[in-house]
PDB file of C-alpha atoms in Angstrom:
ATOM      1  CA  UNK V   4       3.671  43.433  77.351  1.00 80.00           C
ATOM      2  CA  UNK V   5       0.276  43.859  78.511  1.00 93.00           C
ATOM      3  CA  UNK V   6      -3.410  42.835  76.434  1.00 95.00           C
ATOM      4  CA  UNK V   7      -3.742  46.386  76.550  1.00 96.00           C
ATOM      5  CA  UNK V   8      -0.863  46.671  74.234  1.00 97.00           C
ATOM      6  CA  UNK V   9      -1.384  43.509  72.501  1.00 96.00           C
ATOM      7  CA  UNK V  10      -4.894  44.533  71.606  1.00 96.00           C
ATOM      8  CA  UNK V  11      -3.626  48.552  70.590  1.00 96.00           C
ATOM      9  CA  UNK V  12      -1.030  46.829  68.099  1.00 97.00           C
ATOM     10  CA  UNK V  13      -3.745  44.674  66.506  1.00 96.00           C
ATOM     11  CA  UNK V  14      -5.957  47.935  66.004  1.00 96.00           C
ATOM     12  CA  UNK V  15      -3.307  49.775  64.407  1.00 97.00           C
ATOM     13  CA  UNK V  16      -2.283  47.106  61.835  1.00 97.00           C
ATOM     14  CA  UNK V  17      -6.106  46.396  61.091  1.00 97.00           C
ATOM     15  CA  UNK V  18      -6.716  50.101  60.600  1.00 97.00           C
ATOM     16  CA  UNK V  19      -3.604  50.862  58.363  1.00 97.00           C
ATOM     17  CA  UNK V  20      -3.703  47.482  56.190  1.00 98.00           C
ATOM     18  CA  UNK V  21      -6.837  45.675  56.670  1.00 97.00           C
ATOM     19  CA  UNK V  22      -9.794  48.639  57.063  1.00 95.00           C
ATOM     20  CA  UNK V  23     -13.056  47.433  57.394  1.00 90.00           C
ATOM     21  CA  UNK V  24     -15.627  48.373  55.001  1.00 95.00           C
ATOM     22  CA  UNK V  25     -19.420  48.355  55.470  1.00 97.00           C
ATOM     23  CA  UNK V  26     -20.275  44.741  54.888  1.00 97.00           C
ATOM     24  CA  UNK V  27     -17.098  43.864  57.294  1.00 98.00           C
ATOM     25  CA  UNK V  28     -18.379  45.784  60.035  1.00 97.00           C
ATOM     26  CA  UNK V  29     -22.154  44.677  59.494  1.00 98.00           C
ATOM     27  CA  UNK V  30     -21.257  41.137  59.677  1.00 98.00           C
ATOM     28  CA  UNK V  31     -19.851  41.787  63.159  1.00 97.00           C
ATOM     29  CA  UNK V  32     -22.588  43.910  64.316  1.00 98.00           C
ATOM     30  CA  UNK V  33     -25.084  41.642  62.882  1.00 98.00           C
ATOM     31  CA  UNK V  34     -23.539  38.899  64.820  1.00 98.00           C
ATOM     32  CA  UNK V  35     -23.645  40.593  67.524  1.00 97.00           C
ATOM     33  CA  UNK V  36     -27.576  41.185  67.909  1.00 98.00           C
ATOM     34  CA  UNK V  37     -28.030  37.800  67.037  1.00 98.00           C
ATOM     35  CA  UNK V  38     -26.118  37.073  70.214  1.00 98.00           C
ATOM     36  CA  UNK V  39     -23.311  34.765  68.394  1.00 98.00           C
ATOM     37  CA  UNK V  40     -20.217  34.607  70.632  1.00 97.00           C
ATOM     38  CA  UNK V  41     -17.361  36.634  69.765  1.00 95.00           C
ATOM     39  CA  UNK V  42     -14.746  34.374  68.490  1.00 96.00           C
ATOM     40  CA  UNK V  43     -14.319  35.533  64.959  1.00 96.00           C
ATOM     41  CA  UNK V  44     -11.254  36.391  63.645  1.00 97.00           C
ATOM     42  CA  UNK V  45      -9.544  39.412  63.970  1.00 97.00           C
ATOM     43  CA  UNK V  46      -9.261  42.155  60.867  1.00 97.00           C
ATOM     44  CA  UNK V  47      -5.712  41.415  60.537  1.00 97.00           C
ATOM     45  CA  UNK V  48      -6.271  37.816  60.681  1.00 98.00           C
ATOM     46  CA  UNK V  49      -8.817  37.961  58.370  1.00 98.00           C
ATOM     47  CA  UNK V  50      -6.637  39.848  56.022  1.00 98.00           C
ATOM     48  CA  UNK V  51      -4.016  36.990  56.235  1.00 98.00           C
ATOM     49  CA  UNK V  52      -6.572  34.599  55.139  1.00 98.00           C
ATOM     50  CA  UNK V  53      -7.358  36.648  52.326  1.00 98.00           C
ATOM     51  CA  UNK V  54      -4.214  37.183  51.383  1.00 98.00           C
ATOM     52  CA  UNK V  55      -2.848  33.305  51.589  1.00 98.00           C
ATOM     53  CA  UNK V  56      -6.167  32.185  49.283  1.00 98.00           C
ATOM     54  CA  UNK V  57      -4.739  35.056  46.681  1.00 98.00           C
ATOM     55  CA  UNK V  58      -1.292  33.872  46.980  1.00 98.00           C
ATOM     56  CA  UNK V  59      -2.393  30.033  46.297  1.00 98.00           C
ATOM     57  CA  UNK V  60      -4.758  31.424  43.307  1.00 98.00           C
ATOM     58  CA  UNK V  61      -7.340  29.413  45.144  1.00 98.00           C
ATOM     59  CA  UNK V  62     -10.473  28.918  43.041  1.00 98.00           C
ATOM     60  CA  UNK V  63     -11.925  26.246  45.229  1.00 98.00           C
ATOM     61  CA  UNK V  64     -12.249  26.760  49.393  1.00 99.00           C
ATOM     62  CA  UNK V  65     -13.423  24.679  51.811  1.00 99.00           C
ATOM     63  CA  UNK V  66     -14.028  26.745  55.531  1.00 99.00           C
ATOM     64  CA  UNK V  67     -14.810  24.243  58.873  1.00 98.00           C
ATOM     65  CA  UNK V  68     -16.759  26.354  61.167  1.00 98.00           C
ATOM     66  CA  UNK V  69     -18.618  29.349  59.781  1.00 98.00           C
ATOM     67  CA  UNK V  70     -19.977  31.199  62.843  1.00 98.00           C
ATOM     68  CA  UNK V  71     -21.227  34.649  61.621  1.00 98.00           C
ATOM     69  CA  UNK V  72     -19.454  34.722  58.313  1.00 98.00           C
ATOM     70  CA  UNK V  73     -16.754  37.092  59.157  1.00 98.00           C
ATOM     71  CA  UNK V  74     -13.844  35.115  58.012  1.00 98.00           C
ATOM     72  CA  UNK V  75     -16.114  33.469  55.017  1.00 98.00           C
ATOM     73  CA  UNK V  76     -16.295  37.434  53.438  1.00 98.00           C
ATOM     74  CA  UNK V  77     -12.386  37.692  53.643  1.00 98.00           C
ATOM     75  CA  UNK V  78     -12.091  34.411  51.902  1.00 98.00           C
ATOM     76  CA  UNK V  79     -14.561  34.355  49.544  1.00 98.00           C
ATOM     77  CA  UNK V  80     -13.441  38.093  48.294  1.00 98.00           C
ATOM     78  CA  UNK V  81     -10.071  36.321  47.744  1.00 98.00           C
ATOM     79  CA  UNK V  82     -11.743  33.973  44.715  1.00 98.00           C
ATOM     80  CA  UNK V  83     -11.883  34.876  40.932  1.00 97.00           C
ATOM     81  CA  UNK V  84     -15.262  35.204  39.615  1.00 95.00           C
ATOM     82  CA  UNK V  85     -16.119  31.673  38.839  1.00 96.00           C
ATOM     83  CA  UNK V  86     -14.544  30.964  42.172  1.00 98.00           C
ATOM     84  CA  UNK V  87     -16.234  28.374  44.808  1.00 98.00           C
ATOM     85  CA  UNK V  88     -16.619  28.673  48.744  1.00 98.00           C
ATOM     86  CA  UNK V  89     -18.243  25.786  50.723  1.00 98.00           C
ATOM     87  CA  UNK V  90     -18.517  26.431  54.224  1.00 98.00           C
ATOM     88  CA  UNK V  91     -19.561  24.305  57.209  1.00 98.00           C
ATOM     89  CA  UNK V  92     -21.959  24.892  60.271  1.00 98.00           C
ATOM     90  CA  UNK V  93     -22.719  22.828  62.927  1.00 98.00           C
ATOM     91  CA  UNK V  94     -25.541  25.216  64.305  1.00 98.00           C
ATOM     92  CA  UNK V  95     -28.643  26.680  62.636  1.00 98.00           C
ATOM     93  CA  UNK V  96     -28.942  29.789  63.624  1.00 98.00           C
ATOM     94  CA  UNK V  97     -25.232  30.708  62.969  1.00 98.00           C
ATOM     95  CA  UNK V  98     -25.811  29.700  59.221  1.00 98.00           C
ATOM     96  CA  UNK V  99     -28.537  31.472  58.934  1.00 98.00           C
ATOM     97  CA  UNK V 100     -26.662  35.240  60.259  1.00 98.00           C
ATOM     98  CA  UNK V 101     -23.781  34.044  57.818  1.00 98.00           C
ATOM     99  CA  UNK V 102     -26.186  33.707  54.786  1.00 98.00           C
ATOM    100  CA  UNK V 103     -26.971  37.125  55.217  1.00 98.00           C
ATOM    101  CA  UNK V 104     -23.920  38.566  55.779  1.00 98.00           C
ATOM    102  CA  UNK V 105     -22.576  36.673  52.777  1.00 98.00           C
ATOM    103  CA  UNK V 106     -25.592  38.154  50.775  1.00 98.00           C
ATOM    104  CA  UNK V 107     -24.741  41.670  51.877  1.00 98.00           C
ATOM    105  CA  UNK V 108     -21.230  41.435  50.729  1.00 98.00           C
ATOM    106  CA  UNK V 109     -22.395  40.261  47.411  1.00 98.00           C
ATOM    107  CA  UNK V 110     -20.796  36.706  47.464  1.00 98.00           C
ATOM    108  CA  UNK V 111     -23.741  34.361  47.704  1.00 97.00           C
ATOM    109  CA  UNK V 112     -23.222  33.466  43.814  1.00 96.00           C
ATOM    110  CA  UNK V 113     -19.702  32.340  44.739  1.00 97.00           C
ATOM    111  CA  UNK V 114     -20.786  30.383  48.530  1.00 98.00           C
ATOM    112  CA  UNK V 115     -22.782  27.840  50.008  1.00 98.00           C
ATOM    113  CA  UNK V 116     -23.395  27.679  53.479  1.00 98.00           C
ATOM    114  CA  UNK V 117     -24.075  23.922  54.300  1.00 98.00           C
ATOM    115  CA  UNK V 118     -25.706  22.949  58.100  1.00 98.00           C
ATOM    116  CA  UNK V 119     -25.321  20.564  60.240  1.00 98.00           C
ATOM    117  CA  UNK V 120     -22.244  18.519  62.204  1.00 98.00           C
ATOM    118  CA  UNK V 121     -19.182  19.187  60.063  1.00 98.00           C
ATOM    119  CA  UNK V 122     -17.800  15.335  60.237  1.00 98.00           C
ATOM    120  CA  UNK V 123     -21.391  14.262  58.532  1.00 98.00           C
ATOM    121  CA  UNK V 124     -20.993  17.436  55.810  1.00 98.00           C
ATOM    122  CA  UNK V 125     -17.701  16.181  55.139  1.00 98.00           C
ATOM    123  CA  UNK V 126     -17.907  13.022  54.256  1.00 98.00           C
ATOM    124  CA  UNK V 127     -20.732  14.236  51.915  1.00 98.00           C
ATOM    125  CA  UNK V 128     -18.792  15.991  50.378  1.00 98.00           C
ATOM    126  CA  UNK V 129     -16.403  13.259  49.474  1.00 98.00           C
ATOM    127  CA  UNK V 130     -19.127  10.943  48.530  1.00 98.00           C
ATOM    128  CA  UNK V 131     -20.524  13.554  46.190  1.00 98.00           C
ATOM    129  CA  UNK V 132     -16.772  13.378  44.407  1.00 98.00           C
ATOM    130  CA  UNK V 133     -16.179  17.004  44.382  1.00 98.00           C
ATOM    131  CA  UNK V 134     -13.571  18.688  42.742  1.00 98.00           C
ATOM    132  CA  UNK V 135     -10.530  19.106  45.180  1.00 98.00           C
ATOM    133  CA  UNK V 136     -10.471  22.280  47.333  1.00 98.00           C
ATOM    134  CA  UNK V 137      -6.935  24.637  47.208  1.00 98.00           C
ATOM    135  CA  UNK V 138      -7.429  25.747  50.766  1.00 99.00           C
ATOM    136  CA  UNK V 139      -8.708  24.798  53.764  1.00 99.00           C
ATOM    137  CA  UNK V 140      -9.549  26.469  56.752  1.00 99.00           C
ATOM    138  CA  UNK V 141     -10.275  24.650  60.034  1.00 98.00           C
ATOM    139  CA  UNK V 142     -11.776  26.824  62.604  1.00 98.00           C
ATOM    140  CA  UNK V 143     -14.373  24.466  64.554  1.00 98.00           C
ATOM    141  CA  UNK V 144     -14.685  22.636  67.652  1.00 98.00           C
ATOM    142  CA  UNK V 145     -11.415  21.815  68.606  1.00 98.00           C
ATOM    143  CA  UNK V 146     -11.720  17.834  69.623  1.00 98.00           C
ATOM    144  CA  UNK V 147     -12.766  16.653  66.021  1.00 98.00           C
ATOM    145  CA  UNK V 148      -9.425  18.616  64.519  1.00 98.00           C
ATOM    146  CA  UNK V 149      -7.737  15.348  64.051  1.00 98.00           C
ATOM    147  CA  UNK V 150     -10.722  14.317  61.586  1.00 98.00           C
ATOM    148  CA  UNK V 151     -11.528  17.410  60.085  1.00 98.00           C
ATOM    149  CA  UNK V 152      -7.512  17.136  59.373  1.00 98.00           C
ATOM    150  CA  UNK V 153      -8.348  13.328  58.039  1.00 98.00           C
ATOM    151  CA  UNK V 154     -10.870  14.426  56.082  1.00 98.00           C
ATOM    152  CA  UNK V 155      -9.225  17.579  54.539  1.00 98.00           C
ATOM    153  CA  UNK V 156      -6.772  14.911  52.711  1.00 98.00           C
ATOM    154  CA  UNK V 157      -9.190  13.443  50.982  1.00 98.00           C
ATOM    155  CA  UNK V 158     -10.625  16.942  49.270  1.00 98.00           C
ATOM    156  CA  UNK V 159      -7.239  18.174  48.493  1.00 98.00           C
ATOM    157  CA  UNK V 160      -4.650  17.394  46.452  1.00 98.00           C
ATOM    158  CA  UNK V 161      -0.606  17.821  46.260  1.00 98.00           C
ATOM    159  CA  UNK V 162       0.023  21.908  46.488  1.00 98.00           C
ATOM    160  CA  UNK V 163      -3.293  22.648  48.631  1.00 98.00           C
ATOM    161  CA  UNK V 164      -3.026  24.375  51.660  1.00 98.00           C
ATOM    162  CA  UNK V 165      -4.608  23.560  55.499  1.00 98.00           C
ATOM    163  CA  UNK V 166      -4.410  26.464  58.146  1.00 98.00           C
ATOM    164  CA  UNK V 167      -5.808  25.624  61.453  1.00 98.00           C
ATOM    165  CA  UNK V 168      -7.062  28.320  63.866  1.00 98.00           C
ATOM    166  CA  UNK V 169      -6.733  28.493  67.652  1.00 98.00           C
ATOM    167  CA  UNK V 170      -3.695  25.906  67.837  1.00 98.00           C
ATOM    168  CA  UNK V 171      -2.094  27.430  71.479  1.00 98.00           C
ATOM    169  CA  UNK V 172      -4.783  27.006  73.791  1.00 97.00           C
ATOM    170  CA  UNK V 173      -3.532  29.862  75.688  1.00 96.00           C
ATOM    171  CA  UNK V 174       0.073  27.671  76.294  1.00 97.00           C
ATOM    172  CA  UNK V 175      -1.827  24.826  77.223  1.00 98.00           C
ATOM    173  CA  UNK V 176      -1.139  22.859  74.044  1.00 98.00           C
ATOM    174  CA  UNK V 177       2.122  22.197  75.839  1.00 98.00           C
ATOM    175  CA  UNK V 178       0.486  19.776  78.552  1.00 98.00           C
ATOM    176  CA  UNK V 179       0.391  15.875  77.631  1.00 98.00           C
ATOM    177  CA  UNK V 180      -1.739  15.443  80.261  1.00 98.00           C
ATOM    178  CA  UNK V 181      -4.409  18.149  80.110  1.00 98.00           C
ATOM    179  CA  UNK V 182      -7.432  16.804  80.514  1.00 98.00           C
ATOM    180  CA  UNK V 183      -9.305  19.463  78.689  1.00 98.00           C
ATOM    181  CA  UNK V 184     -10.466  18.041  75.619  1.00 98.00           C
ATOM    182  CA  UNK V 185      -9.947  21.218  73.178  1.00 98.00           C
ATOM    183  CA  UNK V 186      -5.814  20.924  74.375  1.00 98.00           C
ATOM    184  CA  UNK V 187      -6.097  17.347  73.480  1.00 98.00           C
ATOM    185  CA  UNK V 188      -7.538  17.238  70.182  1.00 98.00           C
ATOM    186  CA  UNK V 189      -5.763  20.206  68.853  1.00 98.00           C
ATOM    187  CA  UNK V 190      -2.246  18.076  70.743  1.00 98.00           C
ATOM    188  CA  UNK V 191      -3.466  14.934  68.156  1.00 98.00           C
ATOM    189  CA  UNK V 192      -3.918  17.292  65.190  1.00 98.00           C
ATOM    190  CA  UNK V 193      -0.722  18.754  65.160  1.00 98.00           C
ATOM    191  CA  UNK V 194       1.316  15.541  66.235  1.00 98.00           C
ATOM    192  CA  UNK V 195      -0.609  13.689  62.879  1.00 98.00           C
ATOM    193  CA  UNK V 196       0.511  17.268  60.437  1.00 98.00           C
ATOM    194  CA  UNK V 197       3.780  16.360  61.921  1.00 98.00           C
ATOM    195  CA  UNK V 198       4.304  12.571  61.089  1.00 97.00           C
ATOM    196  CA  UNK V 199       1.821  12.610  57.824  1.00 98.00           C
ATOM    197  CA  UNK V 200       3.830  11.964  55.089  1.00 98.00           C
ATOM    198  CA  UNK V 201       1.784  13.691  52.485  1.00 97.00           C
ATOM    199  CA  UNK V 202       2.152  17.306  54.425  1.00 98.00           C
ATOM    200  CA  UNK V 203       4.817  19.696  55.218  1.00 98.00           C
ATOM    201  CA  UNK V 204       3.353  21.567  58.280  1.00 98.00           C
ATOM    202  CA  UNK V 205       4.274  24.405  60.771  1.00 98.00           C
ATOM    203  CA  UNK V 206       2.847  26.403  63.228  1.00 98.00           C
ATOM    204  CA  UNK V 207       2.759  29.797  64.740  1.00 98.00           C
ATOM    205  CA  UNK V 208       2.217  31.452  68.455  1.00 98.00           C
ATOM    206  CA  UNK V 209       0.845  35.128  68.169  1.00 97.00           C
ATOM    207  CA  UNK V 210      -0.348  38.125  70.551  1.00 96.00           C
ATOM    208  CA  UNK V 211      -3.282  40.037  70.123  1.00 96.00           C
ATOM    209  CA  UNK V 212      -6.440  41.181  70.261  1.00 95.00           C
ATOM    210  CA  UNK V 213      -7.442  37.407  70.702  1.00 92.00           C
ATOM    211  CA  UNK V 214      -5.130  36.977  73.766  1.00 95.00           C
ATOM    212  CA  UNK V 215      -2.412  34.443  73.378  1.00 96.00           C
ATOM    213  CA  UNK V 216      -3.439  32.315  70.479  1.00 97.00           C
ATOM    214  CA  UNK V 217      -1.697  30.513  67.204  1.00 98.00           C
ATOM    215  CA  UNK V 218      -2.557  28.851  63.861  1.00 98.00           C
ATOM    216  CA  UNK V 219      -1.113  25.769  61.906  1.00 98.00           C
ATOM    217  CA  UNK V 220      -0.412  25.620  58.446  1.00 98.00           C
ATOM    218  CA  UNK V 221       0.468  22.702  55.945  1.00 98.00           C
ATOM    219  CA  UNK V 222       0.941  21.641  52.466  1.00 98.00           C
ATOM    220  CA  UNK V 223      -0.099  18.770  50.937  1.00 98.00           C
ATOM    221  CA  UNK V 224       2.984  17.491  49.423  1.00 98.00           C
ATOM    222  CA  UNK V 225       1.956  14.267  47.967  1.00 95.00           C
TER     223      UNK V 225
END
């Protein structure tokens, strides 16, 4: 199979079960013109997020690694009313195009964008003793993965769920001895899922749109 076919399967499934709708598709183009790089995820993806956060009856999310906001609509839409979405940005200008777009879909009374290097956010968070988060999403620079993962445990609790993006590498995640420092960390993040004792953890190879890409997911058990 070709990314030409890859890419024609992703359209169809996004079209017949995850359409976008106006704030969807001005996130994107807004992202766009504000010359963010396109590495969101797909509609389809997005969809599964959505769809997970329902199925956990999340009320609390944390998201690592907001770019536009793109993924942030799908799972903020996914929380009841009184729901809460905190979602970190290393950069700026990023946060700043995600405000927006979360404005325009009508979930800023439900999200907080917070700037500034993720690790430094996160262990604010824990110092401010926050209520534990249901899900997790971990979509961020790729080397820090093993601490974002650290971190994570300590703002869940047992029966929350942790879905890392981008965990393939293109097949590269295969190679012990890559050099490349985005196969590496994302190698150390799933090797620690594996031998944690407090998670029960898989993950997934797909084909799309995207290329030749995969995501984790685990369950804090204890």
């Amino acid at each position: 199979m070709s990314q030409q076919q890859w890419t024609a399967v992703d359209d169809y499934f996004s079209s017949l079960l995850a359409p976008a709708d106006e704030a969807l598709e001005a996130a994107l183009r807004d992202s766009d013109a504000a010359g963010l790089p396109r590495i969101n995820v797909t509609p389809n993806q997005g969809k599964l997020l959505h769809l997970l956060a329902q199925t956990q009856g999340a009320r609390r999310i944390l998201e690592i690694g907001t770019l536009g906001g793109y993924s942030t609509i799908w799972l903020g839409r996914a929380l009841p009313a009184d729901g809460r979405l905190i979602t970190l940005e290393y950069d700026a200008h990023h946060a700043e195009v995600a405000k927006a777009n979360l404005d325009r879909a009508g979930l800023a009374d439900r999200t907080e964008v917070r700037v500034g290097p993720a690790l430094d956010s996160l262990a604010k968070l824990v110092a401010e003793g926050v209520e534990p988060f249901d899900v997790v999403f971990i979509d961020a620079d790729k080397p820090n993965n093993p601490h974002y993962l650290d971190w994570s445990l300590k703002l869940t609790r047992p029966g929350s769920l942790i879905i890392g993006d981008n965990v393939v590498r293109g097949g590269k995640v295969t190679e012990a001895d890559s050099t490349d420092p985005t196969v590496q960390g994302t190698r150390r993040f799933l090797e620690l899922m594996a031998k944690h004792p407090k998670l029960s953890a898989t993950a997934l190879q797909t084909v799309g749109s995207k290329g030749y890409d995969g995501f984790s997911l685990a369950r804090v058990i204890a």
